[in-house]
C-alpha positions as CSV (number, residue, x, y, z in Angstrom):
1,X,8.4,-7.1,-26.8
2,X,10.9,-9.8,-26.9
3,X,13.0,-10.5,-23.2
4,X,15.7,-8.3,-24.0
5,X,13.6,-5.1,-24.8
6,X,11.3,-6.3,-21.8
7,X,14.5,-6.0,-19.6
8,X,15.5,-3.3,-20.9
9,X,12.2,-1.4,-20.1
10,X,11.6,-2.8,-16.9
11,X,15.1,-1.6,-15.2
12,X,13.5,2.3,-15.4
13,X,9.9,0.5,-14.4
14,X,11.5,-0.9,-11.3
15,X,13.8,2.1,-10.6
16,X,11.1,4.0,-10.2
17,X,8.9,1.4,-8.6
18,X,11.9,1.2,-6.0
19,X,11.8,5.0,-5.5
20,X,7.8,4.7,-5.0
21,X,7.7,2.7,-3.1
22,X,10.7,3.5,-0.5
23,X,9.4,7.4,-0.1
24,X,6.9,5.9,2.2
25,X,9.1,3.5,4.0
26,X,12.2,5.7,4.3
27,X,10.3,7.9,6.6
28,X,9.3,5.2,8.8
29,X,12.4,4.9,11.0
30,X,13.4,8.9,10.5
31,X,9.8,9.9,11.9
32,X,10.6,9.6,15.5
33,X,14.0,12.3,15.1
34,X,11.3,14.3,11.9
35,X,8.5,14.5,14.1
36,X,10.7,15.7,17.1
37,X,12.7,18.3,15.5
38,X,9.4,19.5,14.1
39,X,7.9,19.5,17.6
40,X,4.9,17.1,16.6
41,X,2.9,14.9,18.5
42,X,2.0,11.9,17.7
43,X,-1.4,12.5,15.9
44,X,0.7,14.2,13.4
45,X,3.1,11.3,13.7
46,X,0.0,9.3,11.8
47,X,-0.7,12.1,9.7
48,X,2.7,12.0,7.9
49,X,1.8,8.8,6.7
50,X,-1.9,9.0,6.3
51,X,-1.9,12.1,4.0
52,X,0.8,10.2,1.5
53,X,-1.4,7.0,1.4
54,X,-4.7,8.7,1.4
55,X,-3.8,11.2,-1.5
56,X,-2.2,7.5,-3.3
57,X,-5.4,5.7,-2.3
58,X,-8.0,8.6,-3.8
59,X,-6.3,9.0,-6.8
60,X,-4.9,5.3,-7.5
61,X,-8.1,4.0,-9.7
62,X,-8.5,7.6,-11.6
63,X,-4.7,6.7,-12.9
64,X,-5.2,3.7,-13.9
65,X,-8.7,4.8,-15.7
66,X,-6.9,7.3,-17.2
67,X,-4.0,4.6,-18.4
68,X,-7.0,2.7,-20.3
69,X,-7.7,6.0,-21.8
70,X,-4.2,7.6,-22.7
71,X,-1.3,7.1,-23.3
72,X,0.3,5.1,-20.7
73,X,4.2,6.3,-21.1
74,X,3.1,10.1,-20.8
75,X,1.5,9.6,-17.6
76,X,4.0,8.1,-16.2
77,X,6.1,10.8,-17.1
78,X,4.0,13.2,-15.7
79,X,3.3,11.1,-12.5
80,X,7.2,10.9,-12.0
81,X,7.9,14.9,-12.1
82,X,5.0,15.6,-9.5
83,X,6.4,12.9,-7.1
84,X,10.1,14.4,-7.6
85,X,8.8,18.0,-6.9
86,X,6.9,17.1,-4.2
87,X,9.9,15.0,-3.0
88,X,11.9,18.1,-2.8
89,X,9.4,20.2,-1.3
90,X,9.1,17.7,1.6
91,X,12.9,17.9,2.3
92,X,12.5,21.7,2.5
93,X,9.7,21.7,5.1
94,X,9.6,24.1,8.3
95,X,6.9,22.2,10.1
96,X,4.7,19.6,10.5
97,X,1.9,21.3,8.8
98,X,4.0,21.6,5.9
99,X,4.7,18.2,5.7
100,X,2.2,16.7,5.9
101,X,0.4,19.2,3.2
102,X,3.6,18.0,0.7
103,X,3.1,14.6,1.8
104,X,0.1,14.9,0.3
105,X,0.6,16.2,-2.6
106,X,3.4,13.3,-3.1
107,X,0.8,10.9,-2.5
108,X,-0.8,11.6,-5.8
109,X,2.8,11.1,-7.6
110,X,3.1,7.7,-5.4
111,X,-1.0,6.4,-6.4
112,X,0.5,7.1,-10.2
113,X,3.3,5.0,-10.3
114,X,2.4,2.3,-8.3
115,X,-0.5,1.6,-10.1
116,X,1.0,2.3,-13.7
117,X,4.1,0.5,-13.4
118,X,1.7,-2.5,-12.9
119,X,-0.9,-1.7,-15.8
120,X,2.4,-1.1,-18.6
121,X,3.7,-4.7,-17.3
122,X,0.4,-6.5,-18.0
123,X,0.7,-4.3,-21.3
124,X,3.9,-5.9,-22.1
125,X,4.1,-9.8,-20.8
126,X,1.0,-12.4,-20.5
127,X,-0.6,-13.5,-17.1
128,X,1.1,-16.5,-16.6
129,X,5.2,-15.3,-17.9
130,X,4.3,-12.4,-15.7
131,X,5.1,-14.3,-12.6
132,X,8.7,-14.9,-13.8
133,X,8.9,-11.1,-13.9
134,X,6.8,-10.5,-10.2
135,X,10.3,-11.8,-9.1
136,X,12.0,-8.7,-10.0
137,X,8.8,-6.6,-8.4
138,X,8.7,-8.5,-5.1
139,X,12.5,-8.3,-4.7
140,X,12.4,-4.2,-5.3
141,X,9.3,-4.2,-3.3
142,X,11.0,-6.4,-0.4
143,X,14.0,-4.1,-0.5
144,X,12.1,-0.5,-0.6
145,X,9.3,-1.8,1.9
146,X,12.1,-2.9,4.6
147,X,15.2,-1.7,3.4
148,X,14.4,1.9,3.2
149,X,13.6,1.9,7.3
150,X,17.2,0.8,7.4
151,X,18.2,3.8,4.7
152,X,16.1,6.1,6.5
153,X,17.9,5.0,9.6
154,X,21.7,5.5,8.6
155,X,21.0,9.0,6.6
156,X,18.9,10.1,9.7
157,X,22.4,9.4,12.5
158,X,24.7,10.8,9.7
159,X,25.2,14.5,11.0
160,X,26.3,16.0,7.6
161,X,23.1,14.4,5.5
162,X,20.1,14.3,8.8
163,X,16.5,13.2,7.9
164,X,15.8,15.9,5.3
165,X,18.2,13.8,3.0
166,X,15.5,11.1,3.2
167,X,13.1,13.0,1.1
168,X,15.9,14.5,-1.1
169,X,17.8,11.2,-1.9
170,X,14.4,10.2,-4.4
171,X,15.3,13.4,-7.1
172,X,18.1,12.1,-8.7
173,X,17.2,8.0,-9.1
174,X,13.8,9.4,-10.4
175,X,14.9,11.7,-12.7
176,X,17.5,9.1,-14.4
177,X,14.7,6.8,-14.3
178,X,12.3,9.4,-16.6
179,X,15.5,9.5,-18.9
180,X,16.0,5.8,-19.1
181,X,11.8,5.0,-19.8
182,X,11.7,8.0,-22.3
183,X,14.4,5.8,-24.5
184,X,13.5,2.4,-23.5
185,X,9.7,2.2,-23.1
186,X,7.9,1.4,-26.3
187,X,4.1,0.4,-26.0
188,X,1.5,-0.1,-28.6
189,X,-1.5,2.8,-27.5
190,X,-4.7,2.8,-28.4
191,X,-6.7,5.9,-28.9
192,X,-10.2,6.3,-28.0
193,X,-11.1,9.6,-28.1
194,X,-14.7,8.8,-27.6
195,X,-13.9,8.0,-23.4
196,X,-14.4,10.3,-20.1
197,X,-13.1,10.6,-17.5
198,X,-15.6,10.3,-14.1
199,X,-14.5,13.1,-11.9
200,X,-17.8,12.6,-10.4
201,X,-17.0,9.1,-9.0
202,X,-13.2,10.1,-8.1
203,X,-14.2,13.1,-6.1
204,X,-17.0,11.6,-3.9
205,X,-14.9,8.3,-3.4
206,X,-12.0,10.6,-2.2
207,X,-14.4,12.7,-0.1
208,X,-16.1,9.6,1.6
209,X,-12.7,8.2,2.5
210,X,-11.0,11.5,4.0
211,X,-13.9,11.5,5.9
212,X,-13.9,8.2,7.6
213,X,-10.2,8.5,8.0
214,X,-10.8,11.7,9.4
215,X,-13.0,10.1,11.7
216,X,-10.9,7.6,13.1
217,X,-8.1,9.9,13.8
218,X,-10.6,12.5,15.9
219,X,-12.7,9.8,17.8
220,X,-12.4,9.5,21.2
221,X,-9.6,12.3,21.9
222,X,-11.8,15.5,20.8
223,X,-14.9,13.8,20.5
224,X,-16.8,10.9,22.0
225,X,-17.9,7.6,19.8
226,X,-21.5,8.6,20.1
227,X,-22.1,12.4,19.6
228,X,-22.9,14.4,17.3
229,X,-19.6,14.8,15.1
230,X,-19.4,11.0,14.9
231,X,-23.0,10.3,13.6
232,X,-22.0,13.2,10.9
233,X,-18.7,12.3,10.2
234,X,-19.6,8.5,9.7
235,X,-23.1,9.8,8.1
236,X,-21.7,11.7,5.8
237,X,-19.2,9.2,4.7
238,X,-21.6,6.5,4.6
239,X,-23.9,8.5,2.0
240,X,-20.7,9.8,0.1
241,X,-19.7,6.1,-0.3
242,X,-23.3,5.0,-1.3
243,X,-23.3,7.7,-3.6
244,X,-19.8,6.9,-5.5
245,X,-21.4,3.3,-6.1
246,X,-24.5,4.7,-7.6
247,X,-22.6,7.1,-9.6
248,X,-20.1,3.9,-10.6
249,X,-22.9,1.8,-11.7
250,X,-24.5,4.4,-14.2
251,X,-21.3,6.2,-16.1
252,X,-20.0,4.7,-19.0
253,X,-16.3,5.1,-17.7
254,X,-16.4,4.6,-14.2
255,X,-13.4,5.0,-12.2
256,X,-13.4,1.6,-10.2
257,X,-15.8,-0.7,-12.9
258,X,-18.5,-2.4,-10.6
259,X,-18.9,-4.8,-12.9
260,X,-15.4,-6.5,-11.9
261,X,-15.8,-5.9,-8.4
262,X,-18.5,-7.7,-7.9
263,X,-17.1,-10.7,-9.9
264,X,-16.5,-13.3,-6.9
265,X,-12.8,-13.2,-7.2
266,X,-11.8,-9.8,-7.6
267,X,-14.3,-9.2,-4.9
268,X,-12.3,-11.8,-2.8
269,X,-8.5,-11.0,-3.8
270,X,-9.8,-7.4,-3.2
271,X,-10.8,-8.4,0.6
272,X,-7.3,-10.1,1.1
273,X,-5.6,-6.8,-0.4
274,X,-7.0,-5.0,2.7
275,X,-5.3,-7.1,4.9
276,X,-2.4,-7.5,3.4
277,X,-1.8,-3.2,2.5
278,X,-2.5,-2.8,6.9
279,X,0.5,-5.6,7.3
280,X,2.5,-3.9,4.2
281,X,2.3,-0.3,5.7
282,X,1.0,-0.7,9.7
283,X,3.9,-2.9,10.3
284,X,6.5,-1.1,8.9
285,X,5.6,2.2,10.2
286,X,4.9,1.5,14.3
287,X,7.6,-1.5,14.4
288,X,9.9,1.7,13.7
289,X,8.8,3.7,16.4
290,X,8.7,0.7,19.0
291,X,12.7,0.1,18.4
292,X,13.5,3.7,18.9
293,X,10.8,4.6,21.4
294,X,10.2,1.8,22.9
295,X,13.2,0.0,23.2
296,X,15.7,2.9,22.6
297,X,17.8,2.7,19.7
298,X,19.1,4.4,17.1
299,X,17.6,5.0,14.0
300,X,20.5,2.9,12.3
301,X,19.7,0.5,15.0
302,X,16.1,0.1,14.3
303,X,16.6,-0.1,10.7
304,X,18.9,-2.7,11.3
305,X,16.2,-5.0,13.3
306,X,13.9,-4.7,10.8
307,X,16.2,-6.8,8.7
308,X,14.0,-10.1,9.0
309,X,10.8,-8.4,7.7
310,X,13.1,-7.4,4.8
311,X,14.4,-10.9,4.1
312,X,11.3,-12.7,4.7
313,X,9.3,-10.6,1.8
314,X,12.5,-11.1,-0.6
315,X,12.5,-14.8,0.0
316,X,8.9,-15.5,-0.7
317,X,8.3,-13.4,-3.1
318,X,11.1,-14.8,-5.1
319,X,10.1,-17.9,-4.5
320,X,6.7,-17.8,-5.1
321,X,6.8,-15.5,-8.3
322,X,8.8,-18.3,-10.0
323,X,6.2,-21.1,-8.6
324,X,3.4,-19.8,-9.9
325,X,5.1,-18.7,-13.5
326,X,6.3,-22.6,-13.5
327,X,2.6,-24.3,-12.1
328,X,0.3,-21.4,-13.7
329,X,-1.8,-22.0,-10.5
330,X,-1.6,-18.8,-7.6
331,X,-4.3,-20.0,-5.2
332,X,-2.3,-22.6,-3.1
333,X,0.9,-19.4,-2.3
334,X,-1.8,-16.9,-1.8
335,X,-3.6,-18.8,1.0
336,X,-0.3,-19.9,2.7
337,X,1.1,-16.4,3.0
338,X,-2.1,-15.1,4.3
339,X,-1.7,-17.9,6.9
340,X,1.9,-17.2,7.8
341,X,1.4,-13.5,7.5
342,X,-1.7,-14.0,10.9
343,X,0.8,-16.3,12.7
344,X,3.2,-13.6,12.3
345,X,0.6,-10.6,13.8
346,X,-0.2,-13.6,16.2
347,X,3.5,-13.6,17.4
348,X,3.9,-9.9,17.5
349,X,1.0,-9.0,19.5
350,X,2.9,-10.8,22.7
351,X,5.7,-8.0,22.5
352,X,6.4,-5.6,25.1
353,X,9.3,-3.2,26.4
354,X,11.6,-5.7,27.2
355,X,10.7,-9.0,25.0
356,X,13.3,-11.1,23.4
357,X,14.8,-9.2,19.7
358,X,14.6,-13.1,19.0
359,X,11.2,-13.7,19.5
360,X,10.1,-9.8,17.7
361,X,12.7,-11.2,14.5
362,X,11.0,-14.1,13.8
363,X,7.0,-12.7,13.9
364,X,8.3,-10.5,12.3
365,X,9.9,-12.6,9.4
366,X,6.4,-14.6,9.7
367,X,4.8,-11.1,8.4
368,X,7.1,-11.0,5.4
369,X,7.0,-14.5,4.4
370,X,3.1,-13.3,4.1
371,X,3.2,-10.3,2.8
372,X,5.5,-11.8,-0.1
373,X,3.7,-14.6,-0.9
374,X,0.2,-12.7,-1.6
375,X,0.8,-9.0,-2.5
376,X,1.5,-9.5,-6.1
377,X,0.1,-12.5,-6.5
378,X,-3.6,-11.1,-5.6
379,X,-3.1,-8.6,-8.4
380,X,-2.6,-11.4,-10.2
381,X,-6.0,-13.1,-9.6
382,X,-7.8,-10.1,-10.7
383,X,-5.8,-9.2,-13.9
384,X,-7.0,-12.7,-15.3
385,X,-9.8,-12.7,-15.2
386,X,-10.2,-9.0,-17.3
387,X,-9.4,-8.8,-21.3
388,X,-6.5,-6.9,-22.3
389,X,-8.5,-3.2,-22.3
390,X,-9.4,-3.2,-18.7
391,X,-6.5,-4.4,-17.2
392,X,-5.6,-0.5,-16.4
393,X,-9.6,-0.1,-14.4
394,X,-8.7,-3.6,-12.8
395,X,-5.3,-2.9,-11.7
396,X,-6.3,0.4,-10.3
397,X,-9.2,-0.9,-8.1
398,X,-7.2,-3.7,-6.3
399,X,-4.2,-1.5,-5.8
400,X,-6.8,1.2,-4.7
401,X,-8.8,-1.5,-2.1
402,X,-4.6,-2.3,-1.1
403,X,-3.9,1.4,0.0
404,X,-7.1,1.6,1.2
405,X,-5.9,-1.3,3.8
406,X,-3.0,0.8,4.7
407,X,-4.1,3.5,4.7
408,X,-7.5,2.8,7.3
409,X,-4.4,0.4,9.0
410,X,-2.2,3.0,9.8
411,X,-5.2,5.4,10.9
412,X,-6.9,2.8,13.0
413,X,-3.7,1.4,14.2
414,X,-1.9,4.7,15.2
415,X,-5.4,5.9,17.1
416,X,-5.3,2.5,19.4
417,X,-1.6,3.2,19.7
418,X,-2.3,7.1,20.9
419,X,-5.0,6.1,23.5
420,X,-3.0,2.9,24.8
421,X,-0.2,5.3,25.4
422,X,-1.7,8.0,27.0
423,X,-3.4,6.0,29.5
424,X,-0.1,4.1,30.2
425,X,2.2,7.4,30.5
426,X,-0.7,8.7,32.8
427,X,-0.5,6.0,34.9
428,X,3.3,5.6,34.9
429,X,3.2,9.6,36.0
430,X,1.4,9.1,38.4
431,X,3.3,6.3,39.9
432,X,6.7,8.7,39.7
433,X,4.1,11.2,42.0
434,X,3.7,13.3,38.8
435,X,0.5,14.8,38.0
436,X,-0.2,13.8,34.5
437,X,-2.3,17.1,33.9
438,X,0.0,18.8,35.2
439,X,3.5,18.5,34.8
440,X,3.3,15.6,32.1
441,X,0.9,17.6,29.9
442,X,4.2,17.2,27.1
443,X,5.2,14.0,28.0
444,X,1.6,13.0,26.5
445,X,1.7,15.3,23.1
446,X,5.2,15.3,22.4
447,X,7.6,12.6,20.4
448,X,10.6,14.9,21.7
449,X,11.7,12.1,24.3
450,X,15.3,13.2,24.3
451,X,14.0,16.5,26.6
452,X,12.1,14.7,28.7
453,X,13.7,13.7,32.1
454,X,15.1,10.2,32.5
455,X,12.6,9.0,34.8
456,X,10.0,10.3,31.9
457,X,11.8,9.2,29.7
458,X,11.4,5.4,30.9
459,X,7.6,5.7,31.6
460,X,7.4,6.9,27.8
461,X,9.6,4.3,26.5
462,X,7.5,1.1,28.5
463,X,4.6,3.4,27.6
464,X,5.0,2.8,24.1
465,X,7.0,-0.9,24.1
466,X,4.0,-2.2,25.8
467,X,1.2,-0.7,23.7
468,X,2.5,-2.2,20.5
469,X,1.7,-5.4,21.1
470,X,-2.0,-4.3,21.0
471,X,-2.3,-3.1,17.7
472,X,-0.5,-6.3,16.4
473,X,-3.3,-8.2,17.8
474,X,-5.8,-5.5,15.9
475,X,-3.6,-6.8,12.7
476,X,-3.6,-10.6,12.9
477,X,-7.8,-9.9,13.3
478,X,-7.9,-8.1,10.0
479,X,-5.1,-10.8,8.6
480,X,-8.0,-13.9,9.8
481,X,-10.3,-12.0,7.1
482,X,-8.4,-11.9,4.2
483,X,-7.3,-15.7,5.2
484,X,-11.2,-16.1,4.8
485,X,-11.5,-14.7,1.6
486,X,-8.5,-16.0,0.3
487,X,-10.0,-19.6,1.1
488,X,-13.2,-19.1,-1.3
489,X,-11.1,-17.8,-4.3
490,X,-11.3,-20.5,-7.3
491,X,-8.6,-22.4,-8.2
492,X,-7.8,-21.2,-11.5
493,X,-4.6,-21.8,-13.7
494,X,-3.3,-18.4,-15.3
495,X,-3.6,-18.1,-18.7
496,X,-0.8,-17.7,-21.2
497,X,-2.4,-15.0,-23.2
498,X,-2.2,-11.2,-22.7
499,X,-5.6,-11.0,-24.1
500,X,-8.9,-13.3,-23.4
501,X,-9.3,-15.5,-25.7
502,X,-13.1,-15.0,-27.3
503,X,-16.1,-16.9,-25.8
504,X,-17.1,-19.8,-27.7
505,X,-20.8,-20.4,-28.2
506,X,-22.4,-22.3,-26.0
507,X,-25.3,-25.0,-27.6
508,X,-28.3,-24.8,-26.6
509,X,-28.2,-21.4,-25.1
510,X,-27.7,-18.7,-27.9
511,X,-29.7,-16.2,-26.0
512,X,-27.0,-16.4,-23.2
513,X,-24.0,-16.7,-25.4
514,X,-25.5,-13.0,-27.2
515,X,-25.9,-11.6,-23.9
516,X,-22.3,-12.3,-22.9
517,X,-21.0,-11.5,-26.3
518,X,-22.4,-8.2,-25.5
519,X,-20.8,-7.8,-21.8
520,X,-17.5,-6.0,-22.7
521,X,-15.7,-7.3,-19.7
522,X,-15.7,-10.7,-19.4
523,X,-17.2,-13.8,-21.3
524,X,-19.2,-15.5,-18.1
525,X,-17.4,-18.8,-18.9
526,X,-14.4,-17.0,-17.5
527,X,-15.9,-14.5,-15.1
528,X,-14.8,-15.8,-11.8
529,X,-11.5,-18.0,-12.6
530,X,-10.3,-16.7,-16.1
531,X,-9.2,-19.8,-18.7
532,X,-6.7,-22.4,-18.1
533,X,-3.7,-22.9,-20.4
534,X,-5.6,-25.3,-22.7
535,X,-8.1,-22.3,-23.3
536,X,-10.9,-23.9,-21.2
537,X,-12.9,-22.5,-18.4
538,X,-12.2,-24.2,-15.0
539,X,-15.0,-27.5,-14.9
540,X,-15.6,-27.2,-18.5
């Protein structure tokens, strides 16, 4: 496809990128006023989240299997109508339980097109012109991942709309955008109609997930850290997981392909993934609840403060998307943003109740700046170093490991964030003479801080500004890791090709060169770095 056509076609790919990607950021400011008209507390406050990015995060890498398999404009299409019905069933909910059970379900809409929008780009523009195009996904990326708190702000104070307009709003930008891709998307599909699917794999990966996740939510408020339901819980995931990597290392079609995790750079850019997802989703989600909570404002008022997140991923992401199309090189952009993105957690882990909106706006700027400058670009270090056919299995693993972050991120996160609380509305009630068994039984359970008594009300609100700073020091520990791995990745120059170019023989070693020949994924001159533009492996 020739620039105009690609244009064309990517204007319904980021549309409903946009939409994707903003159905779980939308929420993030609303879920203080969702959760208490609901009448929630504030494990369900987690689980609104959770659900979405654990259903995307299970189902992620069977998508983008099944894009190496099928064709990849149908599912789209089908992944777009099961987010927009799920979208409106969320705006029509009654409860929490509800909810979080559509949530869910929109989860597997949201796994679909995050991941497929990605594989259909690398099906349409080579490795090294697509970071001229990453441009265009960090910007709608930068503007659903911060913009939408400020959305999901003003629709939430607008009386005649309220937060149920925040789930609604998604129906009619997704359902142009199936229009516009029906006429505008034209790929090139390959039928193999000798593949399978492995449900096998994608069911025990998804059950040893929910379970750990499960885990972390439950520990040490219905259950202790050693008992029984912990060593089963973590047991059971722990043999669920070992299971889903025997299973992945025997089919023929397996649904993340060990053979390119275990390649030293997707392994690494998979580790910096983590951390980056728990800054992408863990960030946007609590920094929300601190401003309204915490410090007291609006939701149109929170949305507003979150404004320098917002500018610092657009920046970067701009910036570095057209640096690494012009230099070919992604290594050098990927380590500084993981840098900047720890400084940034480092920064926001001194906050409390009553610290400087100055000093909160630039960490968290700092953790934009990061989270632009590596999220794409990590998908970049894996997709070159796969030929053309497994760029779907590829794509879906690292966006699967990058939910994964997020999702375990907001889980972990959000159970620190309970206990801290708890114990620091406890000992605020008692300071006010107020049993905390007693008479602030709600005060602990409930997000409804409006019915609360002012002199609750305050307890709640330090309560809360003070405990975020904890979890932020959780984050810039996971952010140190992917800094880690980022450092070991090999700097390799993206090639200009959308497909490998073949391995050449090697003298000398024929035995070696027919063994690689015969390795489908990659030729093992290329296995960790992928080819530079002059076709040669890295030291060659």
């Amino acid at each position: 496809m020739d620039h105009r056509h690609v244009l064309r076609a990517m204007s319904g790919l980021l549309v409903v990128l946009f939409m994707a990607m903003i159905s779980s950021t939308i929420v993030s400011v609303a879920l203080p006023q969702i959760i208490g008209s609901l009448n929630g507390t504030q494990s369900q406050y987690t689980w609104v989240v959770t659900a979405t990015l654990l259903a995307s995060t299970a189902s992620t890498p069977i998508w983008g299997k099944l894009a190496d398999l099928f064709s990849k404009k149908l599912l789209l299409q089908i992944a777009i109508v099961i987010f927009t019905v799920s979208a409106l069933a969320c705006g029509f909910a009654q409860n929490t339980a509800q909810l979080i059970a559509f949530r869910a379900v929109q989860g597997l809409g949201l796994g679909a097109l995050q991941v497929l929008v990605q594989v259909i780009i690398a099906a349409m523009i080579s490795p090294k012109e697509r970071g001229r195009y990453n441009g265009y996904l960090g910007g709608v990326m930068a503007v659903a991942t911060v913009g939408g708190p400020l959305l999901g702000g003003a629709i939430t104070d607008i009386s005649w709309l309220g937060w149920r307009w925040c789930f609604f709003i998604a129906v009619p930008f997704t359902a142009i955008a199936l229009v516009m891709l029906s006429r505008t998307l034209h790929l090139v599909e390959t039928r193999r109609p000798e593949t399978r699917v492995d449900y096998a794999g994608a069911v025990l990966i998804a059950a040893g997930v929910s379970l750990l996740l499960l885990w972390v939510t439950f520990v040490d408020n219905n259950f202790g850290w050693l008992s029984w339901q912990t060593a089963v819980m973590v047991g059971g995931s722990v043999v669920l997981l070992g299971a889903a990597v025997l299973v992945e290392s025997r089919v023929r079609e397996p649904v993340v392909p060990m053979h390119v995790v275990k390649r030293r750079d997707p392994a690494l850019a998979i580790v910096g993934s983590l951390a980056v997802g728990m800054a992408m989703f863990g960030g946007a989600v609590f920094l929300g609840q601190y401003f309204q909570i915490g410090r007291g404002y609006s939701p149109t008022e929170a949305g507003l403060l979150t404004i320098p997140l917002m500018a610092g991923v657009m920046l970067s992401s701009a910036v570095a998307g057209r640096m690494v199309s012009r230099t070919g090189k992604v290594k050098p952009y990927i380590l500084a943003g993981v840098i900047v993105l720890t400084l940034g957690f480092l920064g926001l882990s001194t906050i409390d109740h009553e610290t400087s909106l100055v000093l909160v706006g630039t960490g968290m700027f700092a953790v934009g700046v990061g989270v632009g400058m590596s999220m794409q670009n990590l998908v970049l270090v894996v997709q070159n170093t796969v030929p053309l056919n497994e760029i779907g299995a590829a794509s879906g693993a690292i966006t699967f490991f990058r939910s994964l972050g997020g999702t375990m991120g907001v889980s972990i996160l959000g159970a620190v964030l309970a206990n801290q609380v708890a114990t620091k509305i406890a000992n605020g009630l008692r300071e006010l003479g107020i049993d905390p068994a007693a008479g602030g039984s709600d005060a602990g359970s409930t997000l409804n801080v409006a019915a609360m008594p002012p002199a609750v009300q305050g307890v709640i609100r330090a309560a809360y500004g003070d405990a975020t700073g904890h979890i932020f020091l959780i984050s810039a520990g996971i952010a140190l890791i992917g800094v880690i791995a980022v450092l070991f990745l090999t700097p390799a120059t993206l090639r200009d090709s959308l497909d490998m170019p073949a391995a050449p023989a090697v003298p000398g070693a024929d035995g070696a060169a027919r063994e690689n020949a015969a390795d489908t994924a990659v030729p093992a001159a290329v296995t960790s770095a992928g080819r530079g533009s002059d076709g040669r492996a890295p030291g060659a």
